[in-house]
Amino acid sequence: MSPAWAIAVPLGGAALIAAAGARPNLRETVTLSTAALLLGVVASLVPEVLAGGHPSAVLAEVFPGIALRLEVEPLGMLFALIASGLWIVNSIYSIGYMRGNREQNQTRFYVCFALALAATMGVAFAGNLLTLFVFYELLTLSTYPLVTHSGKPEAIAGGRTYLGVLIGTSIAFLLLGILWTWQIAGTLEFAWGGILEGRASNAMTGLLLALYMFGIGKAALMPFHRWLPAAMVAPTPVSALLHAVAVVKAGVFSVVKVIVYVFGVDNLAGMHSVDWLPFAAGFTIVMASLVALRSDNLKRRLAYSTVSQLSYVVLAAALLTPISIVGAALHISAHALGKITLFFAAGAIYTAAHKTEVSQLAGIGRRMPWTMGAFAVGALSMIGLPPFAGFLSKWYILQAAMGTGQTVAVAVIVASTLLNAGYFLPIVYSAFFKTGPADEQGHGHGEAPLPILIAQTATAAGTVALFFFPGLFLGLADRLAGG
Amino acid sequence: MIAHHLPALQVVVPLLAAPLCVMLRGARAAWLIALGVSWAMFIVAGSLLARVLREGVISYALGSWEPPWGIEYRVDLLNAFVVVLVSLVGALVISYSRESVDHEVRREQHYLFYAAYLLCLAGLLGIAITGDAFNVFVFLEISSLSTYVLIALGRDRRALTASYQYLIMGTIGATFIVIGVGLLYLMTGTLNMHDLAQRLPAVEHTRPVLAALAFLTVGISLKLALFPLHLWLPNAYAFAPSVVTAFLAATATKVAVYLLLRFYFTVFGAPLVLGEMPLPEILLALSLAAMFAMSTVAIFQDDVKRMLAYSSVAQIGYITLGVSTGTAAGLTGTVVHLFNHGITKGSLFLLLGCMAMGMRRITLQHIRGIGRIMPLTTFGVVVGGLSLIGVPLTVGFVSKWYLVLGALERGWWWVAALILASSLLAVVYVWRIVEAAYFKAPGEQVAKLREAPLSMLVPAWVLVVATLYFGVDTRFTAGVAARVAELLLGGFR
Amino acid sequence: MTFTAHFNYWVAMALLTVGLYIVIARGNLVKKLVGLSIFQTSVYLLYISAGKIIGGTAPIIAEGLRVYSNPLPHVLILTAIVVGVATLALGLALVVRIKEAYGTIEEDEIHSQDEEP
């Protein structure tokens, strides 16, 4: 099947959702079936990719010699699987959340969501840098109405930061990097081993890498991370799927892709001008964790945790060994499952109890055992304990860091594990083992609506499942690292 | 038979239709004439371009007086492209104009409005198509004088002062052009551009020729509103009737840019202009100043039409920047941005015209919440705004791509970075519109509005769709532009 | 290269400068148009001077006349004069309308009226 269907399906879905806007039940059915159909399309591509094939499709030739072209390679396959699979779960969750909170403009919400997924698929399957850039920008634009969904002043301000940072970095740095690459390499096609090898000097490579790393603002490398906490004004399903999975993963995915397919791992390993990258990533990991530690707002804490976890992927890629690339690819999926569970739980708490601050959560675990159970699973996976997916990816990254003798990287991973434990465990502890203020006991609340529960249980289960059955993802990651 | 005379028809038909409008006097009749003529001119322009693509340069001796003695109409790829742009925008603008002009111009003035429009169209097409340097001046004045009339027809009394101001500055610019042409004639004894190009190398280092270059540069820069000679533009655009603003923004400055290219590359030749004179440096500095200063000024405008007018001056900076790079990619960027910016701004001003149906002035306060009341209009504005920023899949991205490549090709990596950085300023002013239109509660006045009639929406949306279509399929626009750039730079090789 | 040999050109340039100066320096809209006309007129002189050949006659074939003035600049300037007249007429028409709308033709007073609302 042509990978173009992966874009066409959600686009068509968006049109149908818009048409069905007046009838909510029909609209939600369309969303769910579009999501299921998309997963089917994506899954149908898996065997060919595992066998070493690269299904491709040309959408249009924009400039002479540069087409909008899709080409499925292992990393993109992995990313698309995660995003499209979680879209189904997230749609179920959205229905519970949006109805539970009586949100306005729900049709616009679902339409933009489908558009964002179409853009995500485009990013995942991009066959060259231009295609990647185009869908990267479309992803930003299609998620903007979701971020500003409520239309309140803080949402507009958040939207400004969101758009300002993402559009700003991508146009000022990423586009410049792409054009520069075109200028010196004469091609923008992704090719294993890189297209810049032997074409750019040491210093130029360092500069180009900086343009890419900071230009891909969605990877939230400090100091361009501010958009992510700002995006938390969005309804929780948006934060869950887009700002824990699709958008941010599009960022780190692009980072890995650029390092593997544009620069080439072996090519970069020989350059000293790129040695700063592990430090930049390490700095972001530690700093973001520290900020998370001090945030009382639950979603903000999760957002900073995401910033920190994203840099794990960048760090892993920056270690420039095959095993670290596997770690990076695995961490994309492991973090996606874990973090979406955490956000689902946060949204469940908001829907059922209307609580947003960490300090309000004492004793809530007894009233919402399923929610907080799922939260605990997500948190443990974030920290990197077995039997959860987070352990797996951290294991690979740590192994690579030790193998290359990067003591700084090792130290960063250890320190951040402690910090992760520091900001997640107290929440779990107080939810289950402390008692809340007496006055709230009277008008108690129960669990969140059923769709929410289903969704968060599914992703929590996925976190465990990925630990025990990583075969598919490992297979794809191995293909990526091995060429 | 007719096919042979197409270059002449391109100018003569609108020129003759104008007095016809005046004689008939009927508002509706005048509109119908303008409509028919405009579309006919688009067809003529299209077939001219097709013929140029097929057979190469068309030379037409007006009145059968052989060039270089008689006036020659000389159509090559560059001016065929410009003529297509002008006539396309003209046709769409006139299709749109009926309701808007009914609303904004007093009915007894309608026939004059359409007559002036036809004269303006004839003038602009004439500038583009003629191969005679003095003839350029004549057509320039035909288009300019009718433009002053069109601007003065605006509802606000400030339209009068804007028109007057433009008259003064436009006349100075045109006179500078005549002086330049005169000096060239003094030195070579010919006015035919093609002939000039052959005779100039013998005398190109004499002082009158260099003075001519200077006079022409300043004169044309005034007409194309190159910073800091842009002062006439913001008021003229802001207070002219919506239809006029759209038409001028999409065509008038573009034709002036064409004139600059024609004189620089065909008449003087790239080696003199870009190689020996310090013009690239001057143009570069002014272009960068325009891009940054004017975008910044645009950010602080509350009147949306003025904001977009300043944005136009900034965008002209991009166009001239491409010239200053002197590279094939940069010039491709210039030529393609002529077209791309033309259709983008054309669509934007037409859509603002839709909004103007319900309000006298379009300020950010007035358009609060209009996104819900006029969804199609507002969304079109957003698309146009994205194109101004240079978001991919819009034409603005295509232009920027080539301009940045041009700067990189020249080795000006810092210019490349500045081009991209300046687009971020566009994000700011475009987003001021977006936030006002979508996130503010509609006021009483806005709540009473309705979506614009289809007769206005359709032409405007044709341009909006074009901004998207040519952002993906660049075979026509960038393809022609690349060939034009090669043609213009031919002197280098 | 004597001054007198280029006398016409000197005058043309002087008129050019004077005209431009009036346009810039005067605030009265009619005076500006006067300046503009002087400015344009200087160009007529420039062209005509170039076409004149001392001792030349009108370009009509006649016995015994061998030196002709160049007629082309004259024709061109005829066009330019027409354009100049049109510009002046339009400019004056605008001034009349401005006077009706603002009650004044002084630039600074017009600006001060527009700033108020």
Short mmCIF file of N, CA and C in Angstrom, two decimals, chain A residues 158-251:
data_model
loop_
_atom_site.label_atom_id
_atom_site.label_comp_id
_atom_site.label_asym_id
_atom_site.label_seq_id
_atom_site.Cartn_x
_atom_site.Cartn_y
_atom_site.Cartn_z
N GLY A 158 -0.37 31.44 25.68
CA GLY A 158 0.33 30.18 25.48
C GLY A 158 0.53 29.90 24.00
N GLY A 159 -0.54 30.16 23.24
CA GLY A 159 -0.47 29.94 21.81
C GLY A 159 0.60 30.79 21.16
N ARG A 160 0.74 32.02 21.64
CA ARG A 160 1.79 32.90 21.10
C ARG A 160 3.17 32.31 21.31
N THR A 161 3.42 31.86 22.54
CA THR A 161 4.73 31.27 22.82
C THR A 161 4.94 30.03 21.96
N TYR A 162 3.89 29.23 21.89
CA TYR A 162 3.95 28.00 21.14
C TYR A 162 4.35 28.27 19.70
N LEU A 163 3.58 29.15 19.09
CA LEU A 163 3.81 29.44 17.68
C LEU A 163 5.13 30.20 17.49
N GLY A 164 5.36 31.14 18.39
CA GLY A 164 6.57 31.96 18.24
C GLY A 164 7.82 31.11 18.27
N VAL A 165 7.91 30.23 19.26
CA VAL A 165 9.13 29.42 19.38
C VAL A 165 9.22 28.41 18.24
N LEU A 166 8.12 27.72 17.98
CA LEU A 166 8.19 26.65 16.98
C LEU A 166 8.40 27.20 15.57
N ILE A 167 7.60 28.20 15.19
CA ILE A 167 7.78 28.77 13.85
C ILE A 167 9.11 29.51 13.80
N GLY A 168 9.42 30.23 14.86
CA GLY A 168 10.65 31.02 14.88
C GLY A 168 11.87 30.14 14.67
N THR A 169 12.02 29.12 15.49
CA THR A 169 13.22 28.29 15.36
C THR A 169 13.23 27.56 14.01
N SER A 170 12.05 27.12 13.58
CA SER A 170 12.08 26.32 12.35
C SER A 170 12.42 27.17 11.14
N ILE A 171 11.91 28.40 11.10
CA ILE A 171 12.23 29.22 9.93
C ILE A 171 13.64 29.79 10.04
N ALA A 172 13.99 30.27 11.22
CA ALA A 172 15.29 30.94 11.33
C ALA A 172 16.45 29.95 11.27
N PHE A 173 16.30 28.79 11.85
CA PHE A 173 17.44 27.86 11.91
C PHE A 173 17.27 26.65 10.99
N LEU A 174 16.13 25.96 11.18
CA LEU A 174 15.98 24.70 10.46
C LEU A 174 15.96 24.92 8.95
N LEU A 175 15.17 25.90 8.51
CA LEU A 175 15.08 26.14 7.07
C LEU A 175 16.44 26.57 6.52
N LEU A 176 17.13 27.39 7.28
CA LEU A 176 18.46 27.81 6.85
C LEU A 176 19.38 26.60 6.72
N GLY A 177 19.30 25.72 7.73
CA GLY A 177 20.11 24.51 7.68
C GLY A 177 19.79 23.67 6.46
N ILE A 178 18.49 23.56 6.16
CA ILE A 178 18.08 22.74 5.02
C ILE A 178 18.60 23.34 3.72
N LEU A 179 18.43 24.66 3.59
CA LEU A 179 18.87 25.32 2.36
C LEU A 179 20.39 25.22 2.21
N TRP A 180 21.06 25.33 3.33
CA TRP A 180 22.52 25.23 3.31
C TRP A 180 22.93 23.82 2.88
N THR A 181 22.22 22.84 3.44
CA THR A 181 22.51 21.46 3.07
C THR A 181 22.33 21.26 1.57
N TRP A 182 21.25 21.81 1.06
CA TRP A 182 20.98 21.70 -0.38
C TRP A 182 22.11 22.35 -1.17
N GLN A 183 22.55 23.49 -0.65
CA GLN A 183 23.62 24.22 -1.33
C GLN A 183 24.91 23.39 -1.40
N ILE A 184 25.27 22.72 -0.30
CA ILE A 184 26.57 22.02 -0.33
C ILE A 184 26.45 20.56 -0.76
N ALA A 185 25.28 19.95 -0.51
CA ALA A 185 25.19 18.53 -0.86
C ALA A 185 24.50 18.30 -2.20
N GLY A 186 23.68 19.27 -2.63
CA GLY A 186 22.98 19.11 -3.90
C GLY A 186 21.84 18.12 -3.84
N THR A 187 21.52 17.66 -2.66
CA THR A 187 20.38 16.76 -2.50
C THR A 187 19.81 16.95 -1.11
N LEU A 188 18.54 16.59 -0.96
CA LEU A 188 17.94 16.64 0.37
C LEU A 188 17.38 15.28 0.76
N GLU A 189 17.61 14.30 -0.09
CA GLU A 189 17.05 12.97 0.17
C GLU A 189 17.74 12.34 1.38
N PHE A 190 16.94 11.68 2.20
CA PHE A 190 17.53 10.95 3.31
C PHE A 190 18.24 9.71 2.76
N ALA A 191 19.46 9.53 3.19
CA ALA A 191 20.20 8.34 2.73
C ALA A 191 21.00 7.81 3.91
N TRP A 192 20.95 6.50 4.09
CA TRP A 192 21.66 5.93 5.23
C TRP A 192 23.15 6.22 5.10
N GLY A 193 23.74 6.71 6.18
CA GLY A 193 25.15 7.07 6.12
C GLY A 193 25.35 8.55 5.87
N GLY A 194 24.24 9.26 5.58
CA GLY A 194 24.34 10.71 5.47
C GLY A 194 24.61 11.19 4.07
N ILE A 195 24.24 12.44 3.83
CA ILE A 195 24.49 13.03 2.52
C ILE A 195 25.56 14.09 2.61
N LEU A 196 26.05 14.33 3.82
CA LEU A 196 27.02 15.41 3.98
C LEU A 196 28.44 14.90 4.07
N GLU A 197 28.59 13.60 4.11
CA GLU A 197 29.93 13.05 4.33
C GLU A 197 30.90 13.53 3.25
N GLY A 198 32.01 14.07 3.72
CA GLY A 198 33.02 14.53 2.78
C GLY A 198 32.68 15.84 2.10
N ARG A 199 31.52 16.42 2.42
CA ARG A 199 31.12 17.66 1.75
C ARG A 199 31.24 18.87 2.67
N ALA A 200 31.22 18.61 3.97
CA ALA A 200 31.26 19.74 4.91
C ALA A 200 32.46 19.57 5.83
N SER A 201 33.13 20.68 6.07
CA SER A 201 34.30 20.64 6.94
C SER A 201 33.86 20.46 8.39
N ASN A 202 34.85 20.29 9.25
CA ASN A 202 34.60 20.08 10.66
C ASN A 202 33.76 21.22 11.25
N ALA A 203 34.23 22.45 11.04
CA ALA A 203 33.54 23.59 11.64
C ALA A 203 32.14 23.74 11.05
N MET A 204 32.05 23.56 9.74
CA MET A 204 30.75 23.71 9.08
C MET A 204 29.76 22.68 9.60
N THR A 205 30.25 21.46 9.81
CA THR A 205 29.37 20.42 10.32
C THR A 205 28.84 20.80 11.69
N GLY A 206 29.74 21.33 12.53
CA GLY A 206 29.30 21.74 13.87
C GLY A 206 28.21 22.78 13.80
N LEU A 207 28.42 23.76 12.90
CA LEU A 207 27.45 24.85 12.78
C LEU A 207 26.12 24.34 12.23
N LEU A 208 26.24 23.49 11.22
CA LEU A 208 25.01 22.93 10.63
C LEU A 208 24.24 22.12 11.66
N LEU A 209 24.99 21.33 12.43
CA LEU A 209 24.32 20.52 13.44
C LEU A 209 23.58 21.41 14.43
N ALA A 210 24.22 22.52 14.80
CA ALA A 210 23.55 23.45 15.72
C ALA A 210 22.28 23.99 15.09
N LEU A 211 22.34 24.34 13.79
CA LEU A 211 21.14 24.84 13.11
C LEU A 211 20.02 23.81 13.17
N TYR A 212 20.38 22.55 12.96
CA TYR A 212 19.36 21.51 12.99
C TYR A 212 18.85 21.28 14.41
N MET A 213 19.76 21.14 15.35
CA MET A 213 19.35 20.76 16.70
C MET A 213 18.47 21.83 17.33
N PHE A 214 18.86 23.10 17.15
CA PHE A 214 18.04 24.16 17.74
C PHE A 214 16.88 24.53 16.81
N GLY A 215 17.07 24.26 15.52
CA GLY A 215 16.00 24.56 14.57
C GLY A 215 14.81 23.63 14.75
N ILE A 216 15.09 22.40 15.16
CA ILE A 216 13.99 21.48 15.43
C ILE A 216 13.51 21.78 16.84
N GLY A 217 12.76 22.86 16.95
CA GLY A 217 12.32 23.33 18.27
C GLY A 217 11.44 22.32 18.97
N LYS A 218 10.81 21.45 18.20
CA LYS A 218 9.91 20.48 18.81
C LYS A 218 10.66 19.48 19.69
N ALA A 219 11.99 19.37 19.49
CA ALA A 219 12.76 18.49 20.36
C ALA A 219 13.01 19.15 21.71
N ALA A 220 12.66 20.43 21.83
CA ALA A 220 12.67 21.14 23.11
C ALA A 220 14.03 21.14 23.78
N LEU A 221 15.07 21.28 22.98
CA LEU A 221 16.40 21.42 23.56
C LEU A 221 16.48 22.82 24.16
N MET A 222 16.94 22.93 25.41
CA MET A 222 17.04 24.26 26.01
C MET A 222 18.03 25.09 25.20
N PRO A 223 17.83 26.37 24.98
CA PRO A 223 16.81 27.25 25.57
C PRO A 223 15.52 27.37 24.76
N PHE A 224 15.24 26.44 23.86
CA PHE A 224 14.01 26.58 23.07
C PHE A 224 12.95 25.58 23.51
N HIS A 225 12.76 25.50 24.80
CA HIS A 225 11.82 24.51 25.34
C HIS A 225 10.54 25.15 25.83
N ARG A 226 10.51 26.47 25.86
CA ARG A 226 9.42 27.17 26.55
C ARG A 226 8.04 26.89 25.97
N TRP A 227 8.01 26.54 24.68
CA TRP A 227 6.71 26.32 24.06
C TRP A 227 5.97 25.15 24.68
N LEU A 228 6.72 24.18 25.19
CA LEU A 228 6.05 22.96 25.67
C LEU A 228 5.24 23.20 26.93
N PRO A 229 5.83 23.81 27.97
CA PRO A 229 4.98 24.16 29.11
C PRO A 229 3.85 25.11 28.70
N ALA A 230 4.13 26.00 27.74
CA ALA A 230 3.09 26.95 27.32
C ALA A 230 1.92 26.22 26.68
N ALA A 231 2.22 25.08 26.01
CA ALA A 231 1.16 24.36 25.31
C ALA A 231 0.24 23.63 26.27
N MET A 232 0.57 23.64 27.56
CA MET A 232 -0.24 22.89 28.52
C MET A 232 -1.58 23.55 28.79
N VAL A 233 -1.80 24.74 28.23
CA VAL A 233 -3.13 25.35 28.40
C VAL A 233 -4.17 24.61 27.58
N ALA A 234 -3.72 23.74 26.69
CA ALA A 234 -4.65 23.01 25.84
C ALA A 234 -5.43 22.00 26.66
N PRO A 235 -6.59 21.53 26.13
CA PRO A 235 -7.30 20.44 26.80
C PRO A 235 -6.36 19.23 26.94
N THR A 236 -6.57 18.44 27.96
CA THR A 236 -5.63 17.37 28.26
C THR A 236 -5.41 16.36 27.12
N PRO A 237 -6.45 15.96 26.37
CA PRO A 237 -6.15 15.01 25.29
C PRO A 237 -5.10 15.56 24.32
N VAL A 238 -5.10 16.86 24.14
CA VAL A 238 -4.10 17.47 23.27
C VAL A 238 -2.72 17.33 23.90
N SER A 239 -2.65 17.65 25.18
CA SER A 239 -1.36 17.51 25.85
C SER A 239 -0.91 16.05 25.79
N ALA A 240 -1.87 15.14 25.92
CA ALA A 240 -1.52 13.72 25.98
C ALA A 240 -0.99 13.22 24.65
N LEU A 241 -1.79 13.34 23.61
CA LEU A 241 -1.34 12.74 22.36
C LEU A 241 -0.34 13.63 21.65
N LEU A 242 -0.57 14.94 21.64
CA LEU A 242 0.28 15.79 20.83
C LEU A 242 1.53 16.22 21.57
N HIS A 243 1.36 16.61 22.83
CA HIS A 243 2.52 17.17 23.50
C HIS A 243 3.20 16.16 24.41
N ALA A 244 2.81 14.90 24.29
CA ALA A 244 3.63 13.85 24.88
C ALA A 244 4.05 12.87 23.79
N VAL A 245 3.28 12.83 22.69
CA VAL A 245 3.58 11.84 21.65
C VAL A 245 3.87 12.51 20.30
N ALA A 246 2.82 12.93 19.61
CA ALA A 246 3.01 13.27 18.20
C ALA A 246 3.96 14.44 17.98
N VAL A 247 3.67 15.59 18.58
CA VAL A 247 4.48 16.77 18.26
C VAL A 247 5.90 16.65 18.78
N VAL A 248 6.02 16.33 20.05
CA VAL A 248 7.38 16.29 20.61
C VAL A 248 8.18 15.15 20.01
N LYS A 249 7.50 14.03 19.75
CA LYS A 249 8.23 12.92 19.15
C LYS A 249 8.62 13.26 17.72
N ALA A 250 7.77 14.05 17.05
CA ALA A 250 8.15 14.52 15.72
C ALA A 250 9.48 15.27 15.82
N GLY A 251 9.66 15.99 16.92
CA GLY A 251 10.91 16.72 17.12
C GLY A 251 12.09 15.79 17.27
#
